[in-house]
Coordinates of C-alpha atoms and ligand atoms in Angstrom, one line a residue:
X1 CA 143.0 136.5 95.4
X2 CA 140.0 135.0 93.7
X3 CA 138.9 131.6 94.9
X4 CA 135.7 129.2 94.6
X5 CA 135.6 126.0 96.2
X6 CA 132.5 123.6 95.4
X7 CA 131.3 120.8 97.5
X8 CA 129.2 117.8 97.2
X9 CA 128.3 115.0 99.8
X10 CA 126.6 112.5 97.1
X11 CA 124.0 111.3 95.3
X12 CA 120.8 110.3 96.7
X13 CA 117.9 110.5 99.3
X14 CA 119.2 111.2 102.4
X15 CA 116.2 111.2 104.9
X16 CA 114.5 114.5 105.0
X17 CA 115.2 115.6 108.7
X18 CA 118.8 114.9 108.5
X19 CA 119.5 117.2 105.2
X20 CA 120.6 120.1 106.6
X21 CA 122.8 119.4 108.8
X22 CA 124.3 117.1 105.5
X23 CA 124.1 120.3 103.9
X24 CA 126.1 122.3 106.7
X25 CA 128.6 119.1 106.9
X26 CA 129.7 120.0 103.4
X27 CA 129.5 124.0 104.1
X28 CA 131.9 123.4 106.5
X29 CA 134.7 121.4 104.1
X30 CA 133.8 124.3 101.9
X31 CA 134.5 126.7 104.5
X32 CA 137.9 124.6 105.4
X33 CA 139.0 124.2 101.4
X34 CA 138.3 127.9 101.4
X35 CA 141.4 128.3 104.4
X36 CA 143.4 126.2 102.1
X37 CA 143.4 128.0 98.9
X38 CA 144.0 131.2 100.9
X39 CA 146.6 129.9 102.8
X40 CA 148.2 128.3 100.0
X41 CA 147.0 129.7 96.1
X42 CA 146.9 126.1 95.6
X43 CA 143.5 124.5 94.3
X44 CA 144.8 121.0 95.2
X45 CA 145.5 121.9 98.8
X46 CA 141.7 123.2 98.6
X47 CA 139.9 120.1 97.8
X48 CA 142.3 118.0 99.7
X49 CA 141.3 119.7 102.7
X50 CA 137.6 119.7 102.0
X51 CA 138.0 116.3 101.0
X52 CA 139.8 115.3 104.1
X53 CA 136.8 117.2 106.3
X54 CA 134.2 115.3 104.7
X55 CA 136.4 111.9 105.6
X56 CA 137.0 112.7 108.8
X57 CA 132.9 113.5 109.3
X58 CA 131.4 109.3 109.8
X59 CA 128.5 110.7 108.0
X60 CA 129.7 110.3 104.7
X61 CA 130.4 107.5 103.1
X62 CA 134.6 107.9 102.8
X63 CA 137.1 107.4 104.7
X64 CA 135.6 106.8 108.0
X65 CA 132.2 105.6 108.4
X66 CA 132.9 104.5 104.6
X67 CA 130.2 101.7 103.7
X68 CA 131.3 98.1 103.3
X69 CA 131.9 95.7 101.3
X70 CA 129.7 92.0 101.0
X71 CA 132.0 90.5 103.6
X72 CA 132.1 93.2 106.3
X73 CA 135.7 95.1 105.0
X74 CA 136.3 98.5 103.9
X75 CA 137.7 98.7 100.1
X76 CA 138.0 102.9 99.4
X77 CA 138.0 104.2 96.1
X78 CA 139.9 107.8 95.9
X79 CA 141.2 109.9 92.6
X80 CA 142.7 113.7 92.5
X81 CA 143.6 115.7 89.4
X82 CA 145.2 119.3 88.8
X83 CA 144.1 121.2 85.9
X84 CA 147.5 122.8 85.1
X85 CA 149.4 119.8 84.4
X86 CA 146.7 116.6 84.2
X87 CA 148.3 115.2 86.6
X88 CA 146.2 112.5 88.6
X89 CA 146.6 109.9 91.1
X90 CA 144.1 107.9 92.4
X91 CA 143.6 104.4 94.7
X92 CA 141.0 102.2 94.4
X93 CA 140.0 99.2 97.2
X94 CA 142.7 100.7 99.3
X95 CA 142.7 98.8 102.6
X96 CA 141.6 100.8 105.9
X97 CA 143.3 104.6 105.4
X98 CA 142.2 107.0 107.3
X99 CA 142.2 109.7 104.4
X100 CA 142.4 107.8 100.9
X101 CA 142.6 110.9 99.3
X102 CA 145.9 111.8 100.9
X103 CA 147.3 108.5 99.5
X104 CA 145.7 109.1 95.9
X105 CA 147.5 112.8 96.0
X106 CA 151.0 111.0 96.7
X107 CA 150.3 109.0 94.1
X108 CA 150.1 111.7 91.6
X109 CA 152.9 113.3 93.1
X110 CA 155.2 110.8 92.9
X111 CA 154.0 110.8 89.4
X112 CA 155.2 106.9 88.4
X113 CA 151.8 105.7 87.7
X114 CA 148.3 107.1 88.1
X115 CA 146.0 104.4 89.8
X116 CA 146.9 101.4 92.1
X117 CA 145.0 98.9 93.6
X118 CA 143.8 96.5 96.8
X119 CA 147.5 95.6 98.4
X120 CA 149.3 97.2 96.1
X121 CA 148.0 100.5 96.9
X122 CA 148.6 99.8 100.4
X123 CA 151.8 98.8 99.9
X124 CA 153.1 102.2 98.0
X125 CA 151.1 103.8 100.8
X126 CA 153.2 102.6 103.6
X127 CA 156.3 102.9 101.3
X128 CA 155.1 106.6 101.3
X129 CA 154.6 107.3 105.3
X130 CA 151.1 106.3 105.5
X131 CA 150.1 104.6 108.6
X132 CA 147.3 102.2 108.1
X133 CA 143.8 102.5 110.3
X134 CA 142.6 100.0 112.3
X135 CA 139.5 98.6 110.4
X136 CA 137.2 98.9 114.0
X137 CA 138.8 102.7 114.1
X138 CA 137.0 103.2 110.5
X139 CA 133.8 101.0 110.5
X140 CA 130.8 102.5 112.3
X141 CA 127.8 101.2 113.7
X142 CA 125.6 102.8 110.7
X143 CA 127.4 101.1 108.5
X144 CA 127.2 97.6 109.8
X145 CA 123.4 98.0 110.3
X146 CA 123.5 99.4 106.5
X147 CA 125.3 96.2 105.1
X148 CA 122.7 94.3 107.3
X149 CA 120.0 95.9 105.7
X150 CA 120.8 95.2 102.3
X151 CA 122.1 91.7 102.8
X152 CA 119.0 90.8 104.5
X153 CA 117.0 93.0 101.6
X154 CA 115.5 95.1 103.8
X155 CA 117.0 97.7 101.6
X156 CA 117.2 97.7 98.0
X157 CA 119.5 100.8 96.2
X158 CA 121.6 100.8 93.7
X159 CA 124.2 103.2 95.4
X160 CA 125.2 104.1 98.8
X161 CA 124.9 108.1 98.3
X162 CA 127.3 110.0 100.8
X163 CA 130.3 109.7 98.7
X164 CA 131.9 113.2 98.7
X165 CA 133.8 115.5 96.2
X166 CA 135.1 118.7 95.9
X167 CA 136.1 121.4 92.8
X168 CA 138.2 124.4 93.4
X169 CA 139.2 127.6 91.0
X170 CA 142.4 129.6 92.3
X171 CA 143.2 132.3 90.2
X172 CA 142.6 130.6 86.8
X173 CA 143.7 126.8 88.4
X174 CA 141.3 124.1 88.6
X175 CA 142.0 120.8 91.2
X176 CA 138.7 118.3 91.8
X177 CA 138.8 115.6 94.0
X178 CA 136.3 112.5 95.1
X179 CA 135.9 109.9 97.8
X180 CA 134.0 107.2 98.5
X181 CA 133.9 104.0 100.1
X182 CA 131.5 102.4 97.1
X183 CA 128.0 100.5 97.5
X184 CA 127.3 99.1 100.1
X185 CA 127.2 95.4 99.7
X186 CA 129.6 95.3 96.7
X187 CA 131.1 92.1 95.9
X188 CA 134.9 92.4 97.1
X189 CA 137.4 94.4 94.1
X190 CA 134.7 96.1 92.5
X191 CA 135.9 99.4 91.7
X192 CA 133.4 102.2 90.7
X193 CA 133.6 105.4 89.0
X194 CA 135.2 107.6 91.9
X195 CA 139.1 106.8 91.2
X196 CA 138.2 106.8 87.2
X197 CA 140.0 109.8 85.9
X198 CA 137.1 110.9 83.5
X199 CA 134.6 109.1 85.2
X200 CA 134.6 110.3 89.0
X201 CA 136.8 113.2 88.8
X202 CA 138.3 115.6 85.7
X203 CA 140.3 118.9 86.0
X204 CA 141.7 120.8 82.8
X205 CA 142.9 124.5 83.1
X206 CA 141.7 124.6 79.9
X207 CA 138.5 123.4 80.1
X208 CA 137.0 123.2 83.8
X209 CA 136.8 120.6 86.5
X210 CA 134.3 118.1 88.0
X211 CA 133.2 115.5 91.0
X212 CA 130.3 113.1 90.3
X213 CA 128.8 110.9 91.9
X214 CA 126.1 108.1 92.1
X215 CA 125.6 104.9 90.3
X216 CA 129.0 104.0 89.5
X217 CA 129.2 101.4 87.4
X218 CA 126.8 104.1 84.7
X219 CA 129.1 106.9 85.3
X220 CA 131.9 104.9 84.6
X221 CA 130.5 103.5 81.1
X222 CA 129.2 107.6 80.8
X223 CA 132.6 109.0 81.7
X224 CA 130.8 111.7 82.7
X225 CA 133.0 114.1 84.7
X226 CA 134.9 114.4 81.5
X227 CA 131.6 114.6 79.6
X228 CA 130.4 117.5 81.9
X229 CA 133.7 119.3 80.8
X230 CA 133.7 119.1 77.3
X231 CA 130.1 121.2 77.3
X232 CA 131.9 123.9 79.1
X233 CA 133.1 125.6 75.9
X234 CA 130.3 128.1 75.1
X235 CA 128.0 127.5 77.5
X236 CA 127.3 128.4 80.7
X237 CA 128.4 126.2 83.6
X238 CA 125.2 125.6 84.6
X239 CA 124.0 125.0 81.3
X240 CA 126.9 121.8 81.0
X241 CA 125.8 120.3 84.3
X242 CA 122.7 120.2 83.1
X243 CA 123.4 119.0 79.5
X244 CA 125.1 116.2 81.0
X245 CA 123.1 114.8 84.1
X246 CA 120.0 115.0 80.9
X247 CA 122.3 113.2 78.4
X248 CA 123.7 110.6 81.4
X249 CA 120.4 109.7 82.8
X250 CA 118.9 109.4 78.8
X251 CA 122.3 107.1 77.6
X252 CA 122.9 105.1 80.1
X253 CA 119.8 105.2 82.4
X254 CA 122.0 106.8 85.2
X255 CA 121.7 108.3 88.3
X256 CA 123.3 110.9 90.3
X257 CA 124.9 114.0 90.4
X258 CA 128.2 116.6 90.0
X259 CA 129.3 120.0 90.8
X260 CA 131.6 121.7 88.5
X261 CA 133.3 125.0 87.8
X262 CA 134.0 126.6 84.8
X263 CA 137.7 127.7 84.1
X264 CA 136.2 131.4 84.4
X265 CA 135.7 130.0 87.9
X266 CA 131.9 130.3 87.4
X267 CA 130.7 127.3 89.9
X268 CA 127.6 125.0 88.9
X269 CA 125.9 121.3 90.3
X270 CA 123.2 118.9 88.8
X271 CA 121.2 115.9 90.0
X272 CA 118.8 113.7 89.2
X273 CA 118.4 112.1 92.2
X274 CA 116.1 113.4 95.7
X275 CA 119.2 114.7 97.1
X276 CA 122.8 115.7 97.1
X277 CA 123.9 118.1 99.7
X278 CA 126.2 121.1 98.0
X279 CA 128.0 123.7 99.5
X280 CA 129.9 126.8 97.4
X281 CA 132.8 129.4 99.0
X282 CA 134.0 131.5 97.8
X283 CA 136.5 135.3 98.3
X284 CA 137.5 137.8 95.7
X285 CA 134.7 136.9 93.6
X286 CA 132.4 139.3 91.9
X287 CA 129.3 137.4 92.5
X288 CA 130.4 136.7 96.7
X289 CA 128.0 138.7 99.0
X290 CA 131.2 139.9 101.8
X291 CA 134.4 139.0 102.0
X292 CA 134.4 135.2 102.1
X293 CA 130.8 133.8 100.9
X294 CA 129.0 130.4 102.0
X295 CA 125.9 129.0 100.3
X296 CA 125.2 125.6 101.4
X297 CA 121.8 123.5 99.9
X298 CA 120.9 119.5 99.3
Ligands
LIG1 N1 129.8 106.7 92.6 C1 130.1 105.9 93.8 C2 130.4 104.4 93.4 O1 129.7 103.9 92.6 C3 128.9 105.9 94.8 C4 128.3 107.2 95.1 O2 128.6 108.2 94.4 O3 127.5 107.3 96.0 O4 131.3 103.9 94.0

């Protein structure tokens, strides 16, 4: 088996002596996608359970330790597509989950619809075995002296950074997922680019698959995982990430960052912003140092 999972933890400036072990968070959700596309040959298993790890860790801004909204609350924003069929499924201002992605995968799955929202996302989630969290389980202590900050303008950004993603290549299949809790300090029901198919997340045998993330409301007018795609064709995958964080940030004046992987399975990431932690693993492949490769960088 060949396999290359790609990992980001967001956009942004994450202080300098807490970036490596951001870094290591996301070699480690590599490391566990990795186990899952082994285990399985299934790229969507792979970035569901790197995506899960990076919820799970109260670092990031998903799923727990998610930042919040104007008014305290957690609304999460979640989207997942497979490259074989297009399929997608995504949630956006879903109510306290513990691991939105899980709920945006049953969505595509059940295959109905593609995105639902606020209480209605809540409600197919129950309807599909979901257990709700307790908002106190999910909110942390960082957060709520985040939200503080800004409301009190202590602290003035445009994003939240943190949010996480992940890309993986099986065998010539292509899955990306991407999580996020938002901004902090959004006004209640914003939605931002993460559960945008196109926007936060794109997968396409045929072409290659993408996370982004940063400034959300830019990336959504850029559409820019899709964008990062369509450069694939004849280039290089590095080349495309590049082309399109240069044609994002010159368009629409945006900021942030993706990861991406060609569907040669040739894995590639861009930013133009201070930071955004990355990590690559990968088995089988020609360019792997060993059996199962880790490179992990912010
Ligand atoms: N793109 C996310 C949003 O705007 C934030 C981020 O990537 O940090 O909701």
């Amino acid at each position: 088996m060949r396999a290359v999972v790609i990992v980001h933890g967001g956009a942004g400036d994450v202080a300098v002596e807490r970036r490596a072990a951001h870094a290591e968070g996301c070699g480690a959700a590599a490391r566990a996608g990795l186990e899952a596309a082994r285990a399985s040959g299934d790229p969507a298993a792979a970035v569901l359970a790197a995506v899960c790890a990076l919820e799970d860790d109260p670092r990031y801004n998903a799923g727990h330790g998610a930042c919040l909204t104007a008014e305290g609350a957690l609304e999460l924003d979640a989207s997942i597509m497979v490259g074989a069929d297009l399929s997608a499924g995504a949630v956006a201002a879903l109510p306290p989950h513990a691991n939105p992605i899980l709920v945006a995968d049953a969505v595509r799955r059940d295959g109905r619809h593609v995105l639902f929202v606020a209480d209605g996302a809540a409600r197919f989630a129950r309807e599909a075995g979901f257990a709700p969290a307790a908002p106190d389980a999910m909110i942390t202590e960082a957060s709520r002296a985040r939200l503080a900050d800004v409301l009190a303008g202590r602290e003035v950004r445009h994003w939240a950074g943190n949010t996480v993603g992940a890309v993986a290549w099986v065998d010539g299949r292509l899955a990306a997922a991407t999580s996020t809790g938002g901004t902090v300090g959004k006004l209640s029901g914003r939605v931002g680019d993460t559960p945008i198919v196109g926007a936060g997340t794109w997968a396409d045998d045929a072409l290659g698959a993408c996370s982004t993330t940063g400034v959300g409301e830019a990336i959504l007018r850029f559409n820019l995982a899709r964008d990062a795609c369509g450069r694939l064709p004849g280039a290089t995958a590095q080349a495309a990430a590049d082309r399109a964080i240069a044609a994002f940030g010159e368009r629409v004046g945006g900021q942030g960052g993706l990861i991406l992987v060609s569907r040669e399975g040739e894995p590639a990431f861009a930013r133009n912003t201070a930071t955004m932690s990355w990590a690559i693993a990968r088995v089988g492949d020609p360019g792997a140092r060993g059996d199962a490769d880790l490179a992990v960088g912010y």
